[in-house]
Coordinates of C-alpha atoms in Angstrom, one line a residue:
X1 CA 0.1 0.0 0.2
X2 CA 3.0 2.1 0.6
X3 CA 4.4 1.5 -3.1
X4 CA 0.7 2.9 -4.1
X5 CA 0.9 6.3 -2.3
X6 CA 4.6 6.4 -3.8
X7 CA 3.7 5.9 -6.7
X8 CA 0.7 8.4 -6.5
X9 CA 3.1 10.8 -4.9
X10 CA 5.3 10.7 -8.1
X11 CA 2.4 11.2 -10.4
X12 CA 0.9 14.4 -8.5
X13 CA 4.7 16.0 -8.5
X14 CA 4.5 15.7 -12.4
X15 CA 1.3 17.1 -12.9
X16 CA 1.9 19.5 -10.0
X17 CA 5.3 21.0 -12.2
X18 CA 2.6 21.1 -15.3
X19 CA 0.1 23.4 -13.0
X20 CA 2.7 25.4 -12.4
X21 CA 4.0 26.3 -15.8
X22 CA 0.3 26.3 -17.1
X23 CA -1.7 28.2 -14.3
X24 CA -5.5 29.3 -15.1
X25 CA -7.5 31.5 -13.1
X26 CA -10.1 30.1 -10.7
X27 CA -11.9 31.4 -7.8
X28 CA -9.2 30.9 -4.8
X29 CA -10.3 28.4 -1.9
X30 CA -9.4 31.2 0.2
X31 CA -12.5 33.6 -0.7
X32 CA -15.5 31.4 0.1
X33 CA -16.5 33.5 2.9
X34 CA -19.7 31.6 3.8
X35 CA -18.6 28.8 6.2
X36 CA -14.6 28.9 5.8
X37 CA -13.8 32.1 7.1
X38 CA -12.5 35.6 5.4
X39 CA -9.1 35.7 4.0
X40 CA -7.6 37.7 1.3
X41 CA -6.7 36.1 -2.0
X42 CA -2.8 37.3 -3.8
X43 CA -4.8 38.9 -6.4
X44 CA -2.9 38.6 -9.6
X45 CA -4.1 40.3 -13.5
X46 CA -4.8 38.1 -16.2
X47 CA -2.0 37.8 -18.3
X48 CA -3.0 36.3 -21.8
X49 CA -4.7 33.0 -22.5
X50 CA -3.7 29.6 -20.9
X51 CA -4.2 25.6 -22.6
X52 CA -7.7 24.8 -23.7
X53 CA -8.4 28.7 -24.5
X54 CA -9.0 29.9 -20.3
X55 CA -7.4 32.6 -19.1
X56 CA -4.0 32.8 -17.9
X57 CA -3.6 33.9 -14.3
X58 CA -0.7 33.8 -12.2
X59 CA -2.2 34.0 -9.0
X60 CA -0.8 30.8 -6.4
X61 CA -4.4 30.0 -5.6
X62 CA -5.1 30.0 -9.2
X63 CA -2.8 27.7 -10.6
X64 CA -3.6 25.3 -7.4
X65 CA -7.3 25.6 -8.6
X66 CA -6.1 25.0 -12.5
X67 CA -4.5 21.7 -11.1
X68 CA -5.8 18.4 -11.4
X69 CA -8.2 17.6 -9.2
X70 CA -6.7 14.8 -7.0
X71 CA -3.2 16.9 -6.7
X72 CA -5.2 19.8 -5.4
X73 CA -5.4 18.9 -2.0
X74 CA -2.1 18.1 -1.9
X75 CA -1.5 21.3 -2.8
X76 CA -3.8 23.1 -0.5
X77 CA -1.7 20.9 2.3
X78 CA 1.4 22.3 1.6
X79 CA -0.2 25.8 1.5
X80 CA 0.8 26.4 -2.1
X81 CA -2.0 28.5 -3.1
X82 CA -0.7 30.9 -0.1
X83 CA 2.3 31.3 -0.6
X84 CA 3.2 34.1 1.9
X85 CA 4.2 31.6 4.4
X86 CA 6.8 30.1 2.4
X87 CA 8.2 33.7 1.5
X88 CA 8.4 34.2 5.7
X89 CA 10.3 31.2 5.9
X90 CA 12.6 31.6 2.8
X91 CA 13.6 35.4 3.8
X92 CA 15.9 35.6 6.6
X93 CA 17.8 32.7 4.4
X94 CA 18.2 35.4 2.0
X95 CA 19.3 37.7 4.8
X96 CA 21.8 35.3 5.9
X97 CA 22.9 34.3 2.4
X98 CA 23.5 37.8 1.4
X99 CA 25.4 38.8 4.7
X100 CA 27.7 36.1 4.5
X101 CA 28.6 37.3 0.5
X102 CA 32.5 38.9 -0.1
X103 CA 32.2 42.5 0.1
X104 CA 31.1 43.7 -3.6
X105 CA 30.1 40.8 -4.5
X106 CA 25.9 39.5 -5.0
X107 CA 24.7 36.5 -3.1
X108 CA 25.7 33.3 -3.9
X109 CA 22.2 32.7 -6.5
X110 CA 23.1 29.1 -6.4
X111 CA 22.4 29.3 -2.5
X112 CA 19.3 31.0 -2.7
X113 CA 17.6 28.6 -5.5
X114 CA 18.8 26.2 -3.5
X115 CA 17.4 27.4 -0.5
X116 CA 14.1 28.6 -1.8
X117 CA 13.5 25.0 -3.2
X118 CA 14.0 23.5 0.9
X119 CA 12.1 26.5 2.1
X120 CA 9.0 25.6 -0.5
X121 CA 9.4 21.9 0.8
X122 CA 10.3 22.9 4.1
X123 CA 6.5 25.2 4.9
X124 CA 5.3 22.0 3.3
X125 CA 6.0 19.9 5.4
X126 CA 5.5 22.1 8.6
X127 CA 2.1 22.9 7.5
X128 CA 1.6 18.8 6.8
X129 CA 2.5 18.6 10.7
X130 CA 0.3 21.0 11.8
X131 CA -3.1 19.9 10.1
X132 CA -2.1 16.0 11.6
X133 CA -1.8 17.4 15.1
X134 CA -4.6 20.1 14.8
X135 CA -7.1 18.4 12.5
X136 CA -9.5 18.1 15.3
X137 CA -9.3 21.8 16.0
X138 CA -9.2 22.5 12.5
X139 CA -12.6 21.2 12.5
X140 CA -14.1 23.6 14.8
X141 CA -12.2 27.0 13.5
X142 CA -14.3 28.1 10.8
X143 CA -10.8 29.5 8.8
X144 CA -9.3 26.4 9.0
X145 CA -12.2 23.8 9.1
X146 CA -11.9 23.4 5.2
X147 CA -7.9 22.3 4.7
X148 CA -7.6 18.8 3.4
X149 CA -7.4 17.1 6.5
X150 CA -9.9 18.6 8.9
X151 CA -12.2 17.7 5.1
X152 CA -11.6 14.5 4.6
X153 CA -10.4 15.1 1.4
X154 CA -6.8 13.6 2.7
X155 CA -6.6 10.8 5.1
X156 CA -4.1 10.6 8.0
X157 CA -1.9 7.7 6.4
X158 CA -2.3 9.7 2.9
X159 CA -1.2 12.9 4.9
X160 CA 1.6 10.6 6.7
X161 CA 2.8 9.5 3.4
X162 CA 3.0 12.8 1.2
X163 CA 4.6 14.2 4.6
X164 CA 7.4 11.7 3.7
X165 CA 8.1 12.6 0.7
X166 CA 8.0 16.2 1.6
X167 CA 11.1 15.1 3.9
X168 CA 13.4 12.6 1.4
X169 CA 13.1 15.6 -1.3
X170 CA 14.0 18.4 1.6
X171 CA 17.2 15.9 3.2
X172 CA 18.3 16.1 -0.9
X173 CA 18.8 19.5 -0.6
X174 CA 20.3 19.2 2.9
X175 CA 23.1 16.9 1.5
X176 CA 24.1 19.2 -1.0
X177 CA 25.6 21.4 1.7
X178 CA 28.6 21.1 4.0
X179 CA 28.8 19.2 6.8
X180 CA 28.4 21.6 9.8
X181 CA 25.6 22.5 7.5
X182 CA 23.4 18.9 7.2
X183 CA 23.8 18.8 11.0
X184 CA 22.7 22.1 12.1
X185 CA 19.6 22.0 9.4
X186 CA 19.1 18.4 10.7
X187 CA 19.0 19.6 14.5
X188 CA 16.0 22.1 13.1
X189 CA 13.7 18.6 13.0
X190 CA 13.1 18.6 16.0
X191 CA 11.4 22.2 16.4
X192 CA 9.4 21.6 13.1
X193 CA 7.7 18.8 14.7
X194 CA 7.0 20.5 18.0
X195 CA 6.0 23.6 17.2
X196 CA 2.2 22.8 16.5
X197 CA 2.3 21.7 19.8
X198 CA 2.9 24.4 21.5
X199 CA -0.5 26.5 21.1
X200 CA -1.9 23.4 23.2
X201 CA 0.3 24.4 26.6
X202 CA 1.5 28.0 26.2
X203 CA 0.3 31.8 25.4
X204 CA 3.7 31.8 23.5
X205 CA 3.3 29.6 20.5
X206 CA 4.6 32.2 18.4
X207 CA 7.9 32.2 20.2
X208 CA 8.2 28.7 19.3
X209 CA 7.9 29.9 15.7
X210 CA 10.2 31.9 15.9
X211 CA 12.9 29.4 16.7
X212 CA 11.2 27.7 13.4
X213 CA 11.1 29.7 10.5
X214 CA 14.2 31.6 11.4
X215 CA 16.7 28.5 11.7
X216 CA 17.4 29.7 7.7
X217 CA 19.2 33.1 9.8
X218 CA 21.6 30.3 11.3
X219 CA 22.0 27.6 8.1
X220 CA 22.3 30.4 5.4
X221 CA 25.7 31.7 6.6
X222 CA 26.6 28.8 8.0
X223 CA 26.0 27.1 4.0
X224 CA 28.5 29.5 2.8
X225 CA 31.5 30.1 5.2
X226 CA 31.2 26.7 7.1
X227 CA 30.3 28.1 10.5
X228 CA 28.6 30.0 12.0
X229 CA 29.6 33.5 13.1
X230 CA 28.2 34.3 16.1
X231 CA 28.8 38.2 16.1
X232 CA 26.3 37.9 13.1
X233 CA 24.7 35.1 12.7
X234 CA 22.9 35.1 16.9
X235 CA 21.6 38.7 16.5
X236 CA 20.5 38.0 13.1
X237 CA 18.4 34.9 14.4
X238 CA 17.0 37.3 17.3
X239 CA 16.1 39.9 14.9
X240 CA 14.6 37.3 13.0
X241 CA 12.3 36.0 16.0
X242 CA 11.0 39.3 17.0
X243 CA 9.5 39.7 13.3
X244 CA 8.1 36.4 13.7
X245 CA 6.6 37.5 17.1
X246 CA 5.0 40.7 14.9
X247 CA 3.8 39.4 12.2
X248 CA 1.9 35.7 13.8
X249 CA 0.4 37.6 16.7
X250 CA -1.1 40.0 14.0
X251 CA -1.9 36.5 12.2
X252 CA -3.4 34.9 15.4
X253 CA -5.9 37.5 16.0
X254 CA -8.2 35.9 12.9
X255 CA -8.6 33.5 15.0
X256 CA -8.9 34.6 18.4
X257 CA -12.5 34.1 18.9
X258 CA -12.4 30.1 17.9
X259 CA -8.9 29.4 19.6
X260 CA -10.7 30.9 23.2
X261 CA -13.8 28.0 22.3
X262 CA -11.6 25.6 22.2
X263 CA -8.9 26.5 24.5
X264 CA -6.2 27.0 22.4
X265 CA -3.6 29.9 23.0
X266 CA -2.0 32.2 21.4
X267 CA -0.1 35.6 21.9
X268 CA -3.1 37.7 20.8
X269 CA -5.2 36.0 23.6
X270 CA -2.3 37.1 26.4
X271 CA -1.8 40.4 25.2
X272 CA -6.0 41.5 23.8
X273 CA -6.1 45.3 24.1
X274 CA -2.2 45.8 24.3
X275 CA -1.2 44.1 21.3
X276 CA 0.2 47.9 19.7
X277 CA 2.4 48.2 22.7
X278 CA 3.7 44.7 23.0
X279 CA 4.5 44.7 18.6
X280 CA 6.2 47.8 19.3
X281 CA 8.6 46.5 21.6
X282 CA 9.5 43.2 19.3
X283 CA 9.6 46.2 16.7
X284 CA 12.5 48.0 18.9
X285 CA 14.3 44.8 19.5
X286 CA 14.3 43.9 15.9
X287 CA 15.6 46.9 14.6
X288 CA 18.0 47.3 16.8
X289 CA 19.5 43.5 16.4
X290 CA 19.3 44.2 13.1
X291 CA 21.3 47.3 14.3
X292 CA 24.0 45.2 15.2
X293 CA 24.5 42.4 12.6
X294 CA 25.1 45.4 10.6
X295 CA 28.0 46.6 13.2
X296 CA 29.1 43.4 13.4
X297 CA 29.4 42.7 9.5
X298 CA 30.3 46.2 8.7
X299 CA 27.5 47.1 6.7
X300 CA 27.1 50.6 4.4
X301 CA 24.9 53.3 4.2
X302 CA 22.0 51.5 2.0
X303 CA 21.8 48.8 4.8
X304 CA 20.9 51.3 7.4
X305 CA 18.9 53.3 5.0
X306 CA 16.5 49.8 4.6
X307 CA 16.7 49.6 8.7
X308 CA 14.9 53.2 8.7
X309 CA 12.7 52.1 6.1
X310 CA 11.7 49.0 7.4
X311 CA 11.1 51.1 11.0
X312 CA 9.1 53.1 9.3
X313 CA 6.6 50.7 7.7
X314 CA 6.2 48.3 11.2
X315 CA 5.2 51.6 13.1
X316 CA 2.9 52.5 10.3
X317 CA 1.5 48.6 10.4
X318 CA 1.2 48.7 13.9
X319 CA -0.6 52.5 14.1
X320 CA -3.5 51.3 12.2
X321 CA -3.4 47.7 12.5
X322 CA -7.5 46.6 13.5
X323 CA -6.8 43.9 15.4
X324 CA -10.9 43.1 15.6
X325 CA -11.2 42.9 11.8
X326 CA -9.7 39.6 10.1
X327 CA -9.4 40.8 7.1
X328 CA -6.9 44.1 8.3
X329 CA -4.8 41.5 10.0
X330 CA -4.3 39.4 7.2
X331 CA -3.4 42.3 4.9
X332 CA -1.4 43.3 7.7
X333 CA 0.6 39.9 8.2
X334 CA 0.8 39.4 4.4
X335 CA 2.7 42.9 4.1
X336 CA 5.6 41.3 6.3
X337 CA 6.8 40.1 2.8
X338 CA 7.9 44.1 2.4
X339 CA 9.9 43.8 5.3
X340 CA 11.7 40.7 4.4
X341 CA 12.6 41.5 0.8
X342 CA 13.5 45.6 2.0
X343 CA 16.4 44.2 4.7
X344 CA 17.5 41.7 2.2
X345 CA 18.0 44.6 -0.7
X346 CA 19.4 46.6 2.0
X347 CA 21.8 43.6 3.2
X348 CA 22.5 43.5 -1.4
X349 CA 23.2 46.9 -1.6
X350 CA 25.2 47.9 1.5
X351 CA 27.7 44.8 0.6
X352 CA 28.0 46.2 -3.2
X353 CA 28.9 49.7 -1.2
X354 CA 31.6 48.0 0.6
X355 CA 33.6 47.4 -2.8
X356 CA 33.4 51.4 -3.4
X357 CA 34.7 52.3 0.0
X358 CA 37.7 49.2 -0.1
X359 CA 38.6 50.7 -3.4
X360 CA 38.3 54.5 -1.6
X361 CA 40.6 53.7 1.0
X362 CA 42.8 52.0 -0.9
X363 CA 43.7 55.5 -3.2
X364 CA 43.6 57.3 -0.1
X365 CA 46.3 54.5 1.1
X366 CA 48.6 54.6 -2.4
X367 CA 48.3 58.5 -2.2
X368 CA 50.1 58.9 1.5
X369 CA 52.6 56.3 0.8
X370 CA 53.3 58.2 -2.9
X371 CA 53.3 61.7 -1.2

């Protein structure tokens, strides 16, 4: 029976590749409000026409809905219709890889692509584990009742086989790295497995998610350098944890009523009306840690300009947040992709700026020697 599941997984992956190449506009499942709670979708404009004469769309949700029906529950289980989570997992990896680049050089594009593939697989594996643990709870929450396992579209056994396939592929990615990084990456598996349980025992499950989601801040650097530099990697990891506490607390406010009814915990329920003050504190801690990263790695003006832009973005996000409107919480949550991209851009430009400063220093030294 396991062999049949493996063959089905292989067919599903082939069909998924075709679906990503030939997306077609469809109605995102996340827009069905009647019994599934409010969601916002990643809307993209139509871009010509796909096969069979259907309009072609680049929306992730539309691509998933255009996939063969047997494949769709597995793609939704991986949350491929909502790629924001993959971005939030991937971006700390890009920060670390960018910081590890030599002065004046762009980040290692091979590593960026490798970690991007790994982020898709590990985010999918994390969601699968989460839905396996939470299937009974998901049935009682309007926003999550339509998830494939809770809705009965995928059995527990099928999800277990699918999880094995995702972890096997992720292991293949990990084995492309150096030995130090392989050991470091393997150490994160315990966090991946246990963090979905934290909402049952603590009001700080977002902290456990932060520890898990930002492991790439350590792994990206070690993949380039062969080990971790604590002066850079630890404050970078800490800043990512603070960032996760910001965006996932906002996200948790969507479910706070249902969570309170069924006995689940979150920082949204812990902070309540004081959420804004807590988020402001996390933002200050995040920016302070990122400033320390800049000092430790010899960053330049573009990096600090990016931090200023991030500070303004977070301030606006927190000031305008309406924790009682799930739609606004979702919009603010997804806007954190912009935060991560600004930081990455600042790292890249700041690193390129280093070469200019180095050349100017060399010229000054040469002029002094000549004089």
